Coordinates of C-alpha atoms (C1' of nucleotides) in Angstrom, one line a residue:
Chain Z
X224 CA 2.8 21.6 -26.6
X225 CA 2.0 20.4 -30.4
X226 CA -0.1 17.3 -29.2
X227 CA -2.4 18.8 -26.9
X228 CA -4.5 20.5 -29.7
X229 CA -5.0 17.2 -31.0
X230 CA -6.3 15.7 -27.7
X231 CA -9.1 18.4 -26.9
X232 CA -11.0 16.7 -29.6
X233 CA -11.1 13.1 -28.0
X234 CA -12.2 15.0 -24.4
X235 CA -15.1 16.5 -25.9
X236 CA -16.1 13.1 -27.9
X237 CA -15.8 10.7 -24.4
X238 CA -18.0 13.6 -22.6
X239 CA -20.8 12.9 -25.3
X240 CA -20.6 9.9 -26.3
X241 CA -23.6 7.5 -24.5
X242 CA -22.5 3.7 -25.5
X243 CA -18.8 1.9 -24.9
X244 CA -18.7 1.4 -28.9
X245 CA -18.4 5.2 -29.5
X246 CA -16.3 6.3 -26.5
X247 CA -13.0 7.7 -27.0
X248 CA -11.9 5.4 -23.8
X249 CA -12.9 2.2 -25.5
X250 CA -9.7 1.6 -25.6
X251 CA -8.3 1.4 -22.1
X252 CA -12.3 0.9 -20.1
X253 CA -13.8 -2.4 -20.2
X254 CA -14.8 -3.0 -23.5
X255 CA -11.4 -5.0 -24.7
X256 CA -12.6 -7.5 -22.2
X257 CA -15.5 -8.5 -24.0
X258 CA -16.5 -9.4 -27.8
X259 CA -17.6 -6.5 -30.3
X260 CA -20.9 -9.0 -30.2
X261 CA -21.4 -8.6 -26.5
X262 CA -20.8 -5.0 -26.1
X263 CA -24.5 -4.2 -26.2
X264 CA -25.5 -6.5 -23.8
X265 CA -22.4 -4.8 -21.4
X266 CA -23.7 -1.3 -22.7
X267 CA -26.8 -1.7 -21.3
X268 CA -26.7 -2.6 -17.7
X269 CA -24.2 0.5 -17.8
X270 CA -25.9 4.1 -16.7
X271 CA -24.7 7.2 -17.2
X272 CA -25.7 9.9 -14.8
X273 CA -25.1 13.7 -15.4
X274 CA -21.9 14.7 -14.7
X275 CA -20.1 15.3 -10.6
X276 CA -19.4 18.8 -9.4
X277 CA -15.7 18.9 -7.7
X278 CA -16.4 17.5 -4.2
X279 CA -19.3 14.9 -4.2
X280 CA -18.8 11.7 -3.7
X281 CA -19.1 8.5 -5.9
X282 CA -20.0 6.5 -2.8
X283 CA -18.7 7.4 1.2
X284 CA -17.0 4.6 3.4
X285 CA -19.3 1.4 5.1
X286 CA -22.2 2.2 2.3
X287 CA -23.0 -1.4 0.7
X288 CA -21.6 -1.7 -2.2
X289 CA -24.2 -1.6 -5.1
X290 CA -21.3 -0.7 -8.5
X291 CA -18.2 0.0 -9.3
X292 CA -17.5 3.0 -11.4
X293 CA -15.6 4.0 -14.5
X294 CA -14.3 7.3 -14.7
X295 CA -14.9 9.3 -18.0
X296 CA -13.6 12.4 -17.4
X297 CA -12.1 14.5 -14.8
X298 CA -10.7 12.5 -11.8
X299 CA -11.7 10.5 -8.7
X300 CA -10.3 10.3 -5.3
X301 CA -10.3 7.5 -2.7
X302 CA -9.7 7.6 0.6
X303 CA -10.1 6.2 3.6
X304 CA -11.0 8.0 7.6
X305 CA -8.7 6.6 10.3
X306 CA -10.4 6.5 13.5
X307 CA -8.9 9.5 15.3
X308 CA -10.4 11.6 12.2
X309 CA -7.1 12.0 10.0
X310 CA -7.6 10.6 6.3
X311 CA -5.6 8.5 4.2
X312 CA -6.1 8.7 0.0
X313 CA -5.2 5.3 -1.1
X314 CA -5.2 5.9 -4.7
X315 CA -6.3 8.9 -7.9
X316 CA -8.6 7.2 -10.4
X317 CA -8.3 9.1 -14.1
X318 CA -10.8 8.3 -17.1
X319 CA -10.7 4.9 -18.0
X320 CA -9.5 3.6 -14.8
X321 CA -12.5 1.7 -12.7
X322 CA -13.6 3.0 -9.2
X323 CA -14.9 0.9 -5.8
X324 CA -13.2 -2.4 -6.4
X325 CA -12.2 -2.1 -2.8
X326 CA -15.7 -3.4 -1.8
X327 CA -15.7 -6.7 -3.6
X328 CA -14.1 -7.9 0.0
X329 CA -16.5 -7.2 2.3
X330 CA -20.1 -6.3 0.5
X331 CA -19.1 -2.7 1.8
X332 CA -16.9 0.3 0.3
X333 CA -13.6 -0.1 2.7
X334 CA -13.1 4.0 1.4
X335 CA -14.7 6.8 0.0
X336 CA -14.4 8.3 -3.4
X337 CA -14.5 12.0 -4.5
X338 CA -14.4 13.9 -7.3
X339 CA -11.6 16.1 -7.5
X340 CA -12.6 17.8 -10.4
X341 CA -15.7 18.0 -12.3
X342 CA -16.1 14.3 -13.2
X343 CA -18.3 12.0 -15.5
X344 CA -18.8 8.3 -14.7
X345 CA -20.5 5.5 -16.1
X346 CA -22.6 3.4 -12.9
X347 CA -22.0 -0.2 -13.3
X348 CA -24.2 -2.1 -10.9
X349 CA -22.9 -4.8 -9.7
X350 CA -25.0 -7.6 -9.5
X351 CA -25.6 -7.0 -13.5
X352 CA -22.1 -7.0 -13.8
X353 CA -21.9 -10.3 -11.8
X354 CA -25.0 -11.9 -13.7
X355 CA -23.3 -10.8 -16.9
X356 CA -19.6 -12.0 -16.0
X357 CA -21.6 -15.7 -15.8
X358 CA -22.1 -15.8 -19.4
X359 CA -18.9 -14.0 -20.3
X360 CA -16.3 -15.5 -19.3
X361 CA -13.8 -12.9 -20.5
X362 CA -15.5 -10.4 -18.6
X363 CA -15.2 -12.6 -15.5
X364 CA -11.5 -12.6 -16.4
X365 CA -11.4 -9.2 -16.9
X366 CA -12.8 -8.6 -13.6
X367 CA -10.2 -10.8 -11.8
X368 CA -7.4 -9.0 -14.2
X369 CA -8.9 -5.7 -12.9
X370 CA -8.7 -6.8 -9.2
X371 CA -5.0 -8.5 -9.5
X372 CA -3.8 -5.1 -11.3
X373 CA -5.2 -3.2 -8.3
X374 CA -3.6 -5.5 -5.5
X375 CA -0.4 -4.9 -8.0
X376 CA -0.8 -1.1 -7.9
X377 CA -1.1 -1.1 -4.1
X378 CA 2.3 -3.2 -4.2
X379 CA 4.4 -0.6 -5.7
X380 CA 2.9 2.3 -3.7
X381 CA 3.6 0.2 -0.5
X382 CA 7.2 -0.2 -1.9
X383 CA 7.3 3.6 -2.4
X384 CA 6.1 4.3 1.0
X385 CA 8.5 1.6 2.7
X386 CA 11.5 2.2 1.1
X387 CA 11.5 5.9 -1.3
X388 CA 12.9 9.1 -0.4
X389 CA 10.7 11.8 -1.1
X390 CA 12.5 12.9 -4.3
X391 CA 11.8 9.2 -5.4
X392 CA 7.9 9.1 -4.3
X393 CA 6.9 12.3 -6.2
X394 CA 8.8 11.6 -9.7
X395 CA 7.4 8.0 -9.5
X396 CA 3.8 9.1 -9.2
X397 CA 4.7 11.7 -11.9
X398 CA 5.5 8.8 -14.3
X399 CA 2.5 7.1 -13.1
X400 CA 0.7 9.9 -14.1
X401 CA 2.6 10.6 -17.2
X402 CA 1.6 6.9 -18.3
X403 CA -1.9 6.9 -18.0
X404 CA -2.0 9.7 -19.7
X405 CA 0.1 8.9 -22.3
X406 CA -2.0 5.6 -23.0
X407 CA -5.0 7.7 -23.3
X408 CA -3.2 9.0 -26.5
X409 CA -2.3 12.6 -24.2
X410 CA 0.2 14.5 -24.0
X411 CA 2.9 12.0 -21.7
X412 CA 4.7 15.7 -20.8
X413 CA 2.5 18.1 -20.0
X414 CA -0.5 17.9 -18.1
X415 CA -2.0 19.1 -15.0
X416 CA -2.2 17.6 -11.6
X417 CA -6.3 17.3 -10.5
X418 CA -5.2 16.9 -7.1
X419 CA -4.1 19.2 -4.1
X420 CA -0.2 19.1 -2.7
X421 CA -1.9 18.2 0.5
X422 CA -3.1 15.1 -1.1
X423 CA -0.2 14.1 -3.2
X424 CA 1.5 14.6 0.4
X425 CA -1.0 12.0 2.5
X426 CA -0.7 9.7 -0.5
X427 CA 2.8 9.8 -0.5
X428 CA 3.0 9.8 3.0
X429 CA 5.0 13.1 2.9
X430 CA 3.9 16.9 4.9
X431 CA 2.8 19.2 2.4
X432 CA 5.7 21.2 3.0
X433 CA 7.9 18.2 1.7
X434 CA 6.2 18.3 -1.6
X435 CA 6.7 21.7 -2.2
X436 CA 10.1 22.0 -1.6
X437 CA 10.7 18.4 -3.8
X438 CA 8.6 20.2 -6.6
X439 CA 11.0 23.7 -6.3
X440 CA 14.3 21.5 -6.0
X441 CA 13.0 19.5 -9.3
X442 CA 12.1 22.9 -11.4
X443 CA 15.4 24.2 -10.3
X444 CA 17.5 21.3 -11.8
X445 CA 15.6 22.0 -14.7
X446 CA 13.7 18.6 -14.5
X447 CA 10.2 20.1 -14.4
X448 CA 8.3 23.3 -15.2
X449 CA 6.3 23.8 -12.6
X450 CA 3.3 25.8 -13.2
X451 CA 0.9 25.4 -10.0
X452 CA -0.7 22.0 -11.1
X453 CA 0.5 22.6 -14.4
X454 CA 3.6 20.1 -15.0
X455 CA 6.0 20.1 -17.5
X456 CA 8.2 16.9 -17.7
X457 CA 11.3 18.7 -19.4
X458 CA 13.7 15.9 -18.7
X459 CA 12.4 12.4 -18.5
X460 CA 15.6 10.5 -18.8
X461 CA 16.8 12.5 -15.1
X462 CA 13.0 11.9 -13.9
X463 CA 13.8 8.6 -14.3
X464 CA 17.1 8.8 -12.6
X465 CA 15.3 10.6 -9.8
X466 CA 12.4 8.0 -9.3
X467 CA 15.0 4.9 -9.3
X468 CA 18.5 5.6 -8.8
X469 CA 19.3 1.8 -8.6
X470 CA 17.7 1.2 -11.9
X471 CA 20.3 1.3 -14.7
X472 CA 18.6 4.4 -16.5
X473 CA 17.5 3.9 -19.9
X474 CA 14.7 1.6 -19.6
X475 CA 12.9 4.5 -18.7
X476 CA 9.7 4.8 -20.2
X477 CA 9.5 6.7 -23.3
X478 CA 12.0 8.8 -24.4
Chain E
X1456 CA -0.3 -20.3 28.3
X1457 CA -3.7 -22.4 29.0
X1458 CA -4.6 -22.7 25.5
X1459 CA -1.7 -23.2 24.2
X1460 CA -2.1 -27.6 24.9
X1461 CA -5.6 -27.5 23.2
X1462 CA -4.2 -26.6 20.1
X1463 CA -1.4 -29.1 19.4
X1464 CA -3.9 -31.8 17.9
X1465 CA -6.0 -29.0 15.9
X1466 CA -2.1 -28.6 13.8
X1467 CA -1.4 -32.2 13.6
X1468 CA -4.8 -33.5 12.2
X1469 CA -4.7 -30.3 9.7
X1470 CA -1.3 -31.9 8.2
X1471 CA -2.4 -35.7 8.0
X1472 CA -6.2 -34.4 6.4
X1473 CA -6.2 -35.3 2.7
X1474 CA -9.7 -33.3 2.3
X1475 CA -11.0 -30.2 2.3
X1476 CA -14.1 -31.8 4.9
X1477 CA -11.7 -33.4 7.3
X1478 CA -9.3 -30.3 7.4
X1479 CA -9.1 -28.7 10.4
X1480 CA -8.5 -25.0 8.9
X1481 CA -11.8 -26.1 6.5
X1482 CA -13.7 -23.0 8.5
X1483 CA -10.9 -20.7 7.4
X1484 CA -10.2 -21.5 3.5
X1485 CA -12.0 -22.1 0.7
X1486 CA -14.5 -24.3 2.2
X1487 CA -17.1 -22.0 3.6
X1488 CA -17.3 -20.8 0.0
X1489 CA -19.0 -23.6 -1.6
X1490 CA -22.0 -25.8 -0.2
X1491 CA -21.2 -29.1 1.2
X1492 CA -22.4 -31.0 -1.4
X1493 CA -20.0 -29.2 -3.6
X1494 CA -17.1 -29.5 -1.6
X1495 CA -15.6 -32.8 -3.0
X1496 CA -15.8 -31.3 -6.5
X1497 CA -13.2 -28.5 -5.0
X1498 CA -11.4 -31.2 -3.1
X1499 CA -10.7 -32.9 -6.7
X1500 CA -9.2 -30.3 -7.6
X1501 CA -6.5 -29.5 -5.4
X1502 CA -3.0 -31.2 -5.2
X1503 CA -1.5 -31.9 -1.8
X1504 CA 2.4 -31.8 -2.0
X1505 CA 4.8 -32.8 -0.1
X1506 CA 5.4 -30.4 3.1
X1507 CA 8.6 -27.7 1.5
X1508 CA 11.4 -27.1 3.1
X1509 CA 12.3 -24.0 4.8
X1510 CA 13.6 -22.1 1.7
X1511 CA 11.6 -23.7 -0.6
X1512 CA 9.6 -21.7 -3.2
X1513 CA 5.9 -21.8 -4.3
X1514 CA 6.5 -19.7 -7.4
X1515 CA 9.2 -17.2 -8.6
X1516 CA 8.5 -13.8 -9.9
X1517 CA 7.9 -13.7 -13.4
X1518 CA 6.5 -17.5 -13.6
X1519 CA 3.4 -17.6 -15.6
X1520 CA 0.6 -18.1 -13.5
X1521 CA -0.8 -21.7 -12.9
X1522 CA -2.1 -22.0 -9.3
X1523 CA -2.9 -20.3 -6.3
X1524 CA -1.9 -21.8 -3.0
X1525 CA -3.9 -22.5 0.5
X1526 CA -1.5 -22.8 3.3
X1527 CA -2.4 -26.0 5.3
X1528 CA 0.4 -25.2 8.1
X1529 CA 4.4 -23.2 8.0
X1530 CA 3.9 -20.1 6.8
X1531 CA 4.7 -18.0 3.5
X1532 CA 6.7 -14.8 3.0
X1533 CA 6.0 -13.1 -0.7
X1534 CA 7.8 -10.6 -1.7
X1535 CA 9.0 -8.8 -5.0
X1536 CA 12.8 -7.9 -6.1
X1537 CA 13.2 -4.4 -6.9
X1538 CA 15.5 -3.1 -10.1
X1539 CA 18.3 -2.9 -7.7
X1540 CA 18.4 -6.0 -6.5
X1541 CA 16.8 -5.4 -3.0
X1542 CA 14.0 -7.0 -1.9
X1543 CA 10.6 -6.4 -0.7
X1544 CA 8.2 -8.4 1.5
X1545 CA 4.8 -7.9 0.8
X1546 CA 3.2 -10.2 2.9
X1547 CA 3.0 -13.0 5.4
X1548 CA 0.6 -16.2 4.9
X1549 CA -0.7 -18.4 7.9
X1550 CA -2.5 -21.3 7.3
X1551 CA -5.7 -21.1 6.0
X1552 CA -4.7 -18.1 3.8
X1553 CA -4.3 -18.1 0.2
X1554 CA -1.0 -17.1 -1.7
X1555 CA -0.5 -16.0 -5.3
X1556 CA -3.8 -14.3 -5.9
X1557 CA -1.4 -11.3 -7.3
X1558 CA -0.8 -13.3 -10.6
X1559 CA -4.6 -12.5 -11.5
X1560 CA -3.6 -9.3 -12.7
X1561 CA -1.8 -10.1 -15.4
X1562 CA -0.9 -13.8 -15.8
X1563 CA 2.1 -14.2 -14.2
X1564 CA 3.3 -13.7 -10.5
X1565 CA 4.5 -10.2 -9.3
X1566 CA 6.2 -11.3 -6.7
X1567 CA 7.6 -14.7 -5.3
X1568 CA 6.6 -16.7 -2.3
X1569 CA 8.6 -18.5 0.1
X1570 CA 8.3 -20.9 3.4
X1571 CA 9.7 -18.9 6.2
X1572 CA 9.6 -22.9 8.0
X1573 CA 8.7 -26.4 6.8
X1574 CA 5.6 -25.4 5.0
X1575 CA 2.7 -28.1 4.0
X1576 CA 0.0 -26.1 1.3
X1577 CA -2.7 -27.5 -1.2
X1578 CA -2.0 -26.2 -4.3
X1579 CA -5.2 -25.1 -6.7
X1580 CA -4.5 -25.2 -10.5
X1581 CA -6.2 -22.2 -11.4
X1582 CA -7.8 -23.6 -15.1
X1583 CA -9.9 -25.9 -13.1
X1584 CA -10.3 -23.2 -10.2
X1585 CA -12.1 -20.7 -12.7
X1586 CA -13.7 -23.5 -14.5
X1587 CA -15.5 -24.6 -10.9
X1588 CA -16.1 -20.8 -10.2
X1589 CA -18.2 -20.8 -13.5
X1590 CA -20.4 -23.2 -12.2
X1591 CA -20.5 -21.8 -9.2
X1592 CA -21.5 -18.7 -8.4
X1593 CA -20.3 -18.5 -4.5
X1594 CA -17.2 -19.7 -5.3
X1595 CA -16.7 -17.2 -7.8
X1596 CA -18.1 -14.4 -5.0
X1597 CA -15.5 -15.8 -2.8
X1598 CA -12.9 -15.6 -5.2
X1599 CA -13.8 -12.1 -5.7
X1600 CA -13.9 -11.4 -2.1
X1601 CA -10.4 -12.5 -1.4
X1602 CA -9.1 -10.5 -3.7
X1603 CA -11.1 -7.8 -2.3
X1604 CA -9.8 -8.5 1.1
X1605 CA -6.2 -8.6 0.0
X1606 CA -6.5 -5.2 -1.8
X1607 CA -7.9 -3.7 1.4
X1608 CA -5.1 -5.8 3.9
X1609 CA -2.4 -4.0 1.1
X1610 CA -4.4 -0.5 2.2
X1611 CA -4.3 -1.4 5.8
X1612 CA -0.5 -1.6 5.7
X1613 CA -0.4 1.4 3.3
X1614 CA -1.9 3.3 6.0
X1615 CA 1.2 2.0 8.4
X1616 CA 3.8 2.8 6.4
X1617 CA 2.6 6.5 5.4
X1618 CA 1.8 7.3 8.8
X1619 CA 2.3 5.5 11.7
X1620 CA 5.7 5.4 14.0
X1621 CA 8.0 2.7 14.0
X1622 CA 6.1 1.3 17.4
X1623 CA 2.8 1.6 15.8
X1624 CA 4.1 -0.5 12.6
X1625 CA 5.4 -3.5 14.6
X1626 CA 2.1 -3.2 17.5
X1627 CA -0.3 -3.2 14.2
X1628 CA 1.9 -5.8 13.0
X1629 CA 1.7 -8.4 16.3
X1630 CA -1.9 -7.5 16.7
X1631 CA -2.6 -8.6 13.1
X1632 CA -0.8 -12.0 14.0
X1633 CA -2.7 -12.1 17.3
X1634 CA -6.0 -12.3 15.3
X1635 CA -4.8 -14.3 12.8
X1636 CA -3.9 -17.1 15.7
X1637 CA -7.4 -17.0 17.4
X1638 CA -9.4 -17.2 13.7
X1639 CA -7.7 -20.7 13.7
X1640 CA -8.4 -20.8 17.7
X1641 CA -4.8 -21.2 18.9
X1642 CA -3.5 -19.1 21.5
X1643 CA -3.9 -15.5 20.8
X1644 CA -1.3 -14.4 23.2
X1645 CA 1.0 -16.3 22.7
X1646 CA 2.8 -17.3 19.4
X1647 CA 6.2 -17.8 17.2
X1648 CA 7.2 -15.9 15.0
X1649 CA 7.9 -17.1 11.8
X1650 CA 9.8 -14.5 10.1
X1651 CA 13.2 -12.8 10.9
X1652 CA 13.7 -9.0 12.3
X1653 CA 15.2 -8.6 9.0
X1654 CA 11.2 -9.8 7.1
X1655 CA 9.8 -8.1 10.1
X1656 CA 11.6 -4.6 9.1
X1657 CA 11.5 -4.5 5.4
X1658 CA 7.6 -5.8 5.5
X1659 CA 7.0 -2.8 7.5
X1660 CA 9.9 0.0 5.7
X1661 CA 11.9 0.2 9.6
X1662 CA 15.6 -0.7 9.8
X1663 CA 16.5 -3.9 11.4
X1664 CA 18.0 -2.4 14.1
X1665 CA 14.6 -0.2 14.9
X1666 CA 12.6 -3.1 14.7
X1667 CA 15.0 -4.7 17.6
X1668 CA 15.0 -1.8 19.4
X1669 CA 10.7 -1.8 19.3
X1670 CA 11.2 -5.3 20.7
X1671 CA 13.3 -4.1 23.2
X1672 CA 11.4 -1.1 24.4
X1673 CA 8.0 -2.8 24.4
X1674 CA 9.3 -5.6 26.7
X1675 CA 10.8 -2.7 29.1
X1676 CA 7.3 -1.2 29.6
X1677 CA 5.7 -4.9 30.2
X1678 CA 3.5 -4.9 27.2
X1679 CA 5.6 -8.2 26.0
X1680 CA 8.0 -10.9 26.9
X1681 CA 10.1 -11.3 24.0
X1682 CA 12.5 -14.7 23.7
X1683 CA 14.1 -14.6 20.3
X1684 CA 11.0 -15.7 17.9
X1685 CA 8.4 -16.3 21.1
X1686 CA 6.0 -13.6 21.6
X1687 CA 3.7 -13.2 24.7
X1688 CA 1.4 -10.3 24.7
X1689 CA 1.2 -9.1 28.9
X1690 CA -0.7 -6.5 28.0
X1691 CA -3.1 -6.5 25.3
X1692 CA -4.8 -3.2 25.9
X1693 CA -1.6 -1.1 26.1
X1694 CA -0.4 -3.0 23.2
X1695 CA -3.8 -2.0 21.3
X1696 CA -2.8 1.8 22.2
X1697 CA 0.5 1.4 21.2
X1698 CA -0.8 0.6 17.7
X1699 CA -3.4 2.9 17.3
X1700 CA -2.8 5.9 20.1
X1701 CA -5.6 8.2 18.3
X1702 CA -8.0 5.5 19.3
X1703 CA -10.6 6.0 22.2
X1704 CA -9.3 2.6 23.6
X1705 CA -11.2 -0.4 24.8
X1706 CA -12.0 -1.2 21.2
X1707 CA -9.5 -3.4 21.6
X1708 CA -10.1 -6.8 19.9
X1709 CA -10.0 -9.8 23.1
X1710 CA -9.2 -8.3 26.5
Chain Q
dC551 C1' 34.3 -26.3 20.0
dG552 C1' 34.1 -22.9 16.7
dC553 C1' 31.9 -20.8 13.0
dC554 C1' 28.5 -17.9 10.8
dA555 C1' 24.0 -15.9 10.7
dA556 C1' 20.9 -13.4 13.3
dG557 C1' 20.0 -10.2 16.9
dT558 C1' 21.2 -6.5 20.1
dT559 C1' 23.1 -2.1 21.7
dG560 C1' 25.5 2.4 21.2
dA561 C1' 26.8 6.9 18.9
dA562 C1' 26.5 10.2 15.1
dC563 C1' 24.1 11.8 11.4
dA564 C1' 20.4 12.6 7.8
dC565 C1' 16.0 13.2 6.3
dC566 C1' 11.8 14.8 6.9
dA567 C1' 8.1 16.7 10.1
dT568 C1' 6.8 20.5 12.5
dC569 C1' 6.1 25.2 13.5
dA570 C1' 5.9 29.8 11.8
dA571 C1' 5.6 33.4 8.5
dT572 C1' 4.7 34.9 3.9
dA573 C1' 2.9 34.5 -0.8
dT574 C1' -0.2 33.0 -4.1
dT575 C1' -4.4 31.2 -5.9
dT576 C1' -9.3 30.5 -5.7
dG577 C1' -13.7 31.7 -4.8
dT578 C1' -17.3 35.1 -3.6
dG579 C1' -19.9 39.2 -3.4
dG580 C1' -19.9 44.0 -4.1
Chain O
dC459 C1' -14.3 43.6 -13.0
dC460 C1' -12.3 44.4 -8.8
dA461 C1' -11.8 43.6 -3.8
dC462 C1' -11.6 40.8 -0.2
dA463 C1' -11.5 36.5 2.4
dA464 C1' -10.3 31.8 2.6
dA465 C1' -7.8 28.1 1.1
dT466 C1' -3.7 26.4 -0.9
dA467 C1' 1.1 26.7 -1.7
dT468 C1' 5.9 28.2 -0.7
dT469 C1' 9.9 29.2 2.0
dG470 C1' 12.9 29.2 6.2
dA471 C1' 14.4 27.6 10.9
dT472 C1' 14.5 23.9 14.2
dG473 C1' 14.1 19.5 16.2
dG474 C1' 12.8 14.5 16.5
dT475 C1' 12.6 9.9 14.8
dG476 C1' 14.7 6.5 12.5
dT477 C1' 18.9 5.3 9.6
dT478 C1' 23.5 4.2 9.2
dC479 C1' 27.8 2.5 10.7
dA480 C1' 30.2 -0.1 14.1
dA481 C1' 31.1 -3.2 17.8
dC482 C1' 29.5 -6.8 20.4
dT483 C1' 26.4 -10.8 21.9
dT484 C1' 23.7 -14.7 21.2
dG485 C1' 22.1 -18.9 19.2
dG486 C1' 22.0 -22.7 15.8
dC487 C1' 24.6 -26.3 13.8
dG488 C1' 28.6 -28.5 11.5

DNA sequence: CGCCAAGTTGAACACCATCAATATTTGTGG
DNA sequence: CCACAAATATTGATGGTGTTCAACTTGGCG
């Protein structure tokens, strides 16, 4: 569509970029947490390391937690092993969002976290991000505000899993997805899924074969275009409509 | 059951304490957080209330955010109301456990919290709680940490709801109460519960009449005596496999 | 004693999981 | 660049688990 020449441009800028001032993700990262003034002193405890092939991990389940992570391009999955083996993805992590908060309970990662996609990431030890949090008390906020959002995030998927159909469940997480995008300044109707149907399904707590027939009923009432993980959103009001029926349409997000 | 008698004073003293020292849940909540000689600076802080009534709110949805809440004894049910009016329960709070941490996120409460029973809790006005946790660093790790631990509690139960069967929810579920009891050393076979089938079902996304027929079923095969609210757990280790089948047994926490 | 809420039990149905077969995409090496 | 294998995705048929609707029982409290 017409804006997603204009986004290509902002991709490419985040992947070079080696300081918070100059990133394209200022915006939605950490930075608006902290004062223009401090942003070197938060720029410099933060490493950058080359970039993840799809498939490596950030950081595996019971390693001690040593950072959190912010993605900076591609897209990061966590996930947990149940004890008879099976796995459990407990959330998708896109650029801007921050990785491994999950270990500020217990001094150990409670999950692993993959990269679904080739990924970039910026390493944000945690004991400098502790030290530094002392002095800035917005950061120290921030941190909190991070956490709560998380806790809140888990909330509404556990309300999706407890009480959605599987219709609802996938068009929610399609507006989830359409609204991070669409605050990092993308396209909020067209992009591409970085993850498998198997793991939309174990997120979602739905067979594979669910998701697949819920993404063919959508395309056929014209909803979506459905292009392998390329989506289409071509009717957001009915998405809407779809994701919650109770809700009184129209304060549906954009459009 | 034996133990039931030697924990009747532990409750009692908890309500008449006035201080975090003298409390008898003090090796539970916040106080292991802080050294000793810091602990009256925390106890200045907090405000004991009168005990609520069954009913009672904490906070509402929506409120701004101005404390979170240790409860001293009762217990808490927080939940959130969904666009259609129906409700969710997102949690159950013993004593010793601390309600509200949700409103970190972004200033204001995503979800209310009521007592499920006449409910006594110290309430800590969250200015003066970050203004403590700047001068002190483990209170500030601790503060941390419970979010961190509610986060991964929220991915515990995501876990149950995406995959597990009605009878693992509601074994999971008694198991998790089980502990909870012997943390404060009160019986851990034994207990009340404090919540309705109704709580009991929508906390866990199973029909009312499921979570009955669990109950019933459960107390068929000997694995409980069920009287209304009063729970006795016969048989821990067949409960333990009831929860988690896919489990090699015998890592089954007491007995 | 009688009322209302909460809990239990039964029967029929719906939704989604599962199994199975086929199609499509992705990745790899010739 | 094509060919092949493997992984991923789609589609159909069937069955089980839990929901829904309904009637009935129990318990708490005026």
């Amino acid at each position: 569509m017409s804006d997603a020449a204009a986004t290509i441009p902002v991709v490419i800028r985040a992947l070079r970029e080696t300081n918070c001032s100059e990133c394209a993700l200022n915006p939605v990262c950490l930075p608006p947490a902290v004062d223009e003034t401090d942003l070197d002193q938060l720029d410099s405890i933060i490493e950058r390391n080359r970039p993840l092939q799809r498939g490596a991990h950030l950081y595996h389940e019971r390693q001690p937690f040593e950072a959190v992570y912010a993605v900076r391009s591609g897209a990061v999955k966590a996930y947990t092993t149940l004890p008879g083996g099976e796995e459990q993805v407990t959330g998708f992590y896109l650029p801007g969002e921050i990785v491994g908060l999950d270990a500020l309970g217990g001094g150990s990662h409670s999950s692993s976290a993959v990269a679904l996609e080739t990924t970039a990431i910026c390493t944000i030890p945690f004991a400098d991000l502790e030290r530094l949090s002392q002095k800035m008390p917005a950061l120290q906020r921030h941190l909190l505000k991070l956490m709560g959002q998380e806790i809140q995030t888990d909330q509404q998927l556990m309300l999706l899993l407890s009480k959605r159909s599987a219709e609802e469940r996938i068009a929610s997480l399609l507006l989830s997805l359409s609204a991070r995008h669409k605050r990092r300044r993308l396209a909020e109707n067209n992009f591409r899924l970085p993850m498998s149907r198997s793991d939309i399904g174990n997120y979602l707590g739905l067979a594979v074969e669910t998701v697949s027939r819920v993404f063919t009923r959508l395309q056929q009432t014209g909803v979506l275009a459905v292009d392998g993980k390329e989506i289409s959103i071509l009717d957001r009001e009915q998405l809407c409509h779809v994701a919650e029926p109770a809700t009184s349409a129209h304060d549906c997000p954009g459009a």
